[in-house]
């Protein structure tokens, strides 16, 4: 029961990472690694944190803080009050950018003819706001925004939602299959499909994603939920000039 409660709590939380610009690979015998493994959590990296006595952990369930002996766990947002800056969100941006780069080849991409910006969207076929965002695809492309999709089955790796995303990613024409599916059409079963939907889902979890659409901007900033095309264009321009 402890494993299920902890995992559920972490999935809904967007936490920190990359605060010191390093990714230290932990020793397999580190007490943090072993104690978190008992909870079903894989610790990928252990970094120093800005708070004395706490380590920053990049895990397969998000990013957490823990004491050096692994006894105490803390999750939440770390704020630098002197500079009025959200250190956790700034830090997580780097982790997102690095994680996305590993999955470039398995994204479904709608490329803008005159590309100025790009967004990466974790999407699900049955999600109403995902469909609404996709209906604005032409507006995004016309604004010079390339749209890259990764899969995030909201119901997890079981059931029709997962199967539908597998069929879309294994379709001969992925773009057409995704557009038709989001318009309500049934997906066509593809035998022997080996699309990395599970990997996309796990990547989204490590980013703190718990719902769709989740939109990642070029600098790693995440926008949880639907935003109109005009608002996304404005956000991208603001990031560019900042």
PDB file of N, CA and C in Angstrom, residues 85-126:
ATOM      1  N   UNK A  85      12.311  33.907  -7.298  1.00  0.00           N
ATOM      2  CA  UNK A  85      12.379  32.961  -8.413  1.00  0.00           C
ATOM      3  C   UNK A  85      12.007  31.553  -7.959  1.00  0.00           C
ATOM      4  N   UNK A  86      11.338  30.837  -8.838  1.00  0.00           N
ATOM      5  CA  UNK A  86      10.931  29.461  -8.593  1.00  0.00           C
ATOM      6  C   UNK A  86      12.070  28.549  -9.050  1.00  0.00           C
ATOM      7  N   UNK A  87      12.896  28.129  -8.115  1.00  0.00           N
ATOM      8  CA  UNK A  87      14.080  27.341  -8.449  1.00  0.00           C
ATOM      9  C   UNK A  87      13.707  25.964  -8.982  1.00  0.00           C
ATOM     10  N   UNK A  88      12.628  25.410  -8.476  1.00  0.00           N
ATOM     11  CA  UNK A  88      12.256  24.068  -8.919  1.00  0.00           C
ATOM     12  C   UNK A  88      11.823  24.085 -10.383  1.00  0.00           C
ATOM     13  N   UNK A  89      11.035  25.067 -10.758  1.00  0.00           N
ATOM     14  CA  UNK A  89      10.570  25.127 -12.138  1.00  0.00           C
ATOM     15  C   UNK A  89      11.718  25.452 -13.090  1.00  0.00           C
ATOM     16  N   UNK A  90      12.589  26.371 -12.687  1.00  0.00           N
ATOM     17  CA  UNK A  90      13.750  26.686 -13.513  1.00  0.00           C
ATOM     18  C   UNK A  90      14.616  25.450 -13.721  1.00  0.00           C
ATOM     19  N   UNK A  91      14.792  24.691 -12.664  1.00  0.00           N
ATOM     20  CA  UNK A  91      15.656  23.516 -12.731  1.00  0.00           C
ATOM     21  C   UNK A  91      15.044  22.421 -13.594  1.00  0.00           C
ATOM     22  N   UNK A  92      13.739  22.223 -13.457  1.00  0.00           N
ATOM     23  CA  UNK A  92      13.076  21.155 -14.202  1.00  0.00           C
ATOM     24  C   UNK A  92      13.076  21.419 -15.701  1.00  0.00           C
ATOM     25  N   UNK A  93      13.167  22.688 -16.091  1.00  0.00           N
ATOM     26  CA  UNK A  93      13.212  23.007 -17.515  1.00  0.00           C
ATOM     27  C   UNK A  93      14.349  22.276 -18.218  1.00  0.00           C
ATOM     28  N   UNK A  94      15.515  22.235 -17.578  1.00  0.00           N
ATOM     29  CA  UNK A  94      16.666  21.561 -18.180  1.00  0.00           C
ATOM     30  C   UNK A  94      16.451  20.077 -18.332  1.00  0.00           C
ATOM     31  N   UNK A  95      15.809  19.481 -17.350  1.00  0.00           N
ATOM     32  CA  UNK A  95      15.525  18.046 -17.406  1.00  0.00           C
ATOM     33  C   UNK A  95      14.564  17.743 -18.545  1.00  0.00           C
ATOM     34  N   UNK A  96      13.559  18.595 -18.707  1.00  0.00           N
ATOM     35  CA  UNK A  96      12.600  18.380 -19.791  1.00  0.00           C
ATOM     36  C   UNK A  96      13.273  18.477 -21.150  1.00  0.00           C
ATOM     37  N   UNK A  97      14.089  19.482 -21.337  1.00  0.00           N
ATOM     38  CA  UNK A  97      14.767  19.658 -22.619  1.00  0.00           C
ATOM     39  C   UNK A  97      15.633  18.450 -22.940  1.00  0.00           C
ATOM     40  N   UNK A  98      16.362  17.963 -21.958  1.00  0.00           N
ATOM     41  CA  UNK A  98      17.219  16.796 -22.183  1.00  0.00           C
ATOM     42  C   UNK A  98      16.388  15.551 -22.471  1.00  0.00           C
ATOM     43  N   UNK A  99      15.296  15.384 -21.720  1.00  0.00           N
ATOM     44  CA  UNK A  99      14.461  14.207 -21.924  1.00  0.00           C
ATOM     45  C   UNK A  99      13.808  14.184 -23.291  1.00  0.00           C
ATOM     46  N   UNK A 100      13.329  15.344 -23.742  1.00  0.00           N
ATOM     47  CA  UNK A 100      12.673  15.413 -25.050  1.00  0.00           C
ATOM     48  C   UNK A 100      13.636  15.100 -26.182  1.00  0.00           C
ATOM     49  N   UNK A 101      14.875  15.514 -26.028  1.00  0.00           N
ATOM     50  CA  UNK A 101      15.856  15.289 -27.100  1.00  0.00           C
ATOM     51  C   UNK A 101      16.060  13.804 -27.376  1.00  0.00           C
ATOM     52  N   UNK A 102      15.806  12.961 -26.382  1.00  0.00           N
ATOM     53  CA  UNK A 102      15.998  11.524 -26.542  1.00  0.00           C
ATOM     54  C   UNK A 102      14.858  10.871 -27.329  1.00  0.00           C
ATOM     55  N   UNK A 103      13.750  11.598 -27.494  1.00  0.00           N
ATOM     56  CA  UNK A 103      12.578  11.005 -28.154  1.00  0.00           C
ATOM     57  C   UNK A 103      12.179  11.743 -29.423  1.00  0.00           C
ATOM     58  N   UNK A 104      13.085  12.539 -29.962  1.00  0.00           N
ATOM     59  CA  UNK A 104      12.801  13.290 -31.189  1.00  0.00           C
ATOM     60  C   UNK A 104      12.350  12.377 -32.323  1.00  0.00           C
ATOM     61  N   UNK A 105      12.960  11.213 -32.428  1.00  0.00           N
ATOM     62  CA  UNK A 105      12.679  10.327 -33.559  1.00  0.00           C
ATOM     63  C   UNK A 105      11.348   9.591 -33.451  1.00  0.00           C
ATOM     64  N   UNK A 106      10.690   9.663 -32.303  1.00  0.00           N
ATOM     65  CA  UNK A 106       9.413   8.956 -32.164  1.00  0.00           C
ATOM     66  C   UNK A 106       8.246   9.916 -31.973  1.00  0.00           C
ATOM     67  N   UNK A 107       8.458  11.190 -32.287  1.00  0.00           N
ATOM     68  CA  UNK A 107       7.381  12.166 -32.211  1.00  0.00           C
ATOM     69  C   UNK A 107       6.601  12.197 -33.532  1.00  0.00           C
ATOM     70  N   UNK A 108       5.327  12.536 -33.454  1.00  0.00           N
ATOM     71  CA  UNK A 108       4.544  12.837 -34.652  1.00  0.00           C
ATOM     72  C   UNK A 108       4.618  14.342 -34.840  1.00  0.00           C
ATOM     73  N   UNK A 109       5.188  14.764 -35.950  1.00  0.00           N
ATOM     74  CA  UNK A 109       5.534  16.176 -36.135  1.00  0.00           C
ATOM     75  C   UNK A 109       4.714  16.789 -37.266  1.00  0.00           C
ATOM     76  N   UNK A 110       4.125  17.944 -36.970  1.00  0.00           N
ATOM     77  CA  UNK A 110       3.470  18.780 -37.977  1.00  0.00           C
ATOM     78  C   UNK A 110       4.337  20.027 -38.095  1.00  0.00           C
ATOM     79  N   UNK A 111       5.121  20.091 -39.149  1.00  0.00           N
ATOM     80  CA  UNK A 111       6.125  21.139 -39.275  1.00  0.00           C
ATOM     81  C   UNK A 111       5.550  22.393 -39.927  1.00  0.00           C
ATOM     82  N   UNK A 112       5.813  23.532 -39.312  1.00  0.00           N
ATOM     83  CA  UNK A 112       5.379  24.811 -39.868  1.00  0.00           C
ATOM     84  C   UNK A 112       6.213  25.145 -41.098  1.00  0.00           C
ATOM     85  N   UNK A 113       5.597  25.631 -42.178  1.00  0.00           N
ATOM     86  CA  UNK A 113       6.343  25.977 -43.398  1.00  0.00           C
ATOM     87  C   UNK A 113       7.435  27.013 -43.141  1.00  0.00           C
ATOM     88  N   UNK A 114       7.122  28.006 -42.319  1.00  0.00           N
ATOM     89  CA  UNK A 114       8.090  29.038 -41.958  1.00  0.00           C
ATOM     90  C   UNK A 114       8.300  29.002 -40.452  1.00  0.00           C
ATOM     91  N   UNK A 115       9.020  27.982 -40.018  1.00  0.00           N
ATOM     92  CA  UNK A 115       9.142  27.722 -38.589  1.00  0.00           C
ATOM     93  C   UNK A 115       9.875  28.823 -37.843  1.00  0.00           C
ATOM     94  N   UNK A 116       9.226  29.308 -36.786  1.00  0.00           N
ATOM     95  CA  UNK A 116       9.828  30.274 -35.868  1.00  0.00           C
ATOM     96  C   UNK A 116      10.040  29.654 -34.490  1.00  0.00           C
ATOM     97  N   UNK A 117       9.122  28.779 -34.130  1.00  0.00           N
ATOM     98  CA  UNK A 117       9.146  28.150 -32.814  1.00  0.00           C
ATOM     99  C   UNK A 117       8.636  26.714 -32.947  1.00  0.00           C
ATOM    100  N   UNK A 118       8.759  25.967 -31.856  1.00  0.00           N
ATOM    101  CA  UNK A 118       8.163  24.637 -31.798  1.00  0.00           C
ATOM    102  C   UNK A 118       7.646  24.379 -30.393  1.00  0.00           C
ATOM    103  N   UNK A 119       6.624  23.558 -30.308  1.00  0.00           N
ATOM    104  CA  UNK A 119       6.124  23.089 -29.019  1.00  0.00           C
ATOM    105  C   UNK A 119       6.034  21.569 -29.068  1.00  0.00           C
ATOM    106  N   UNK A 120       6.206  20.956 -27.917  1.00  0.00           N
ATOM    107  CA  UNK A 120       6.029  19.509 -27.803  1.00  0.00           C
ATOM    108  C   UNK A 120       4.835  19.267 -26.897  1.00  0.00           C
ATOM    109  N   UNK A 121       3.885  18.486 -27.378  1.00  0.00           N
ATOM    110  CA  UNK A 121       2.618  18.292 -26.667  1.00  0.00           C
ATOM    111  C   UNK A 121       2.450  16.820 -26.304  1.00  0.00           C
ATOM    112  N   UNK A 122       2.305  16.546 -25.013  1.00  0.00           N
ATOM    113  CA  UNK A 122       1.907  15.209 -24.573  1.00  0.00           C
ATOM    114  C   UNK A 122       0.391  15.136 -24.721  1.00  0.00           C
ATOM    115  N   UNK A 123      -0.076  14.170 -25.503  1.00  0.00           N
ATOM    116  CA  UNK A 123      -1.476  14.154 -25.890  1.00  0.00           C
ATOM    117  C   UNK A 123      -2.123  12.792 -25.699  1.00  0.00           C
ATOM    118  N   UNK A 124      -3.453  12.825 -25.628  1.00  0.00           N
ATOM    119  CA  UNK A 124      -4.253  11.606 -25.571  1.00  0.00           C
ATOM    120  C   UNK A 124      -5.412  11.784 -26.543  1.00  0.00           C
ATOM    121  N   UNK A 125      -5.827  10.749 -27.195  1.00  0.00           N
ATOM    122  CA  UNK A 125      -6.855  10.865 -28.233  1.00  0.00           C
ATOM    123  C   UNK A 125      -8.212  11.255 -27.659  1.00  0.00           C
ATOM    124  N   UNK A 126      -8.577  10.697 -26.521  1.00  0.00           N
ATOM    125  CA  UNK A 126      -9.909  10.915 -25.967  1.00  0.00           C
ATOM    126  C   UNK A 126     -10.049  12.214 -25.192  1.00  0.00           C
TER     127      UNK A 126
END
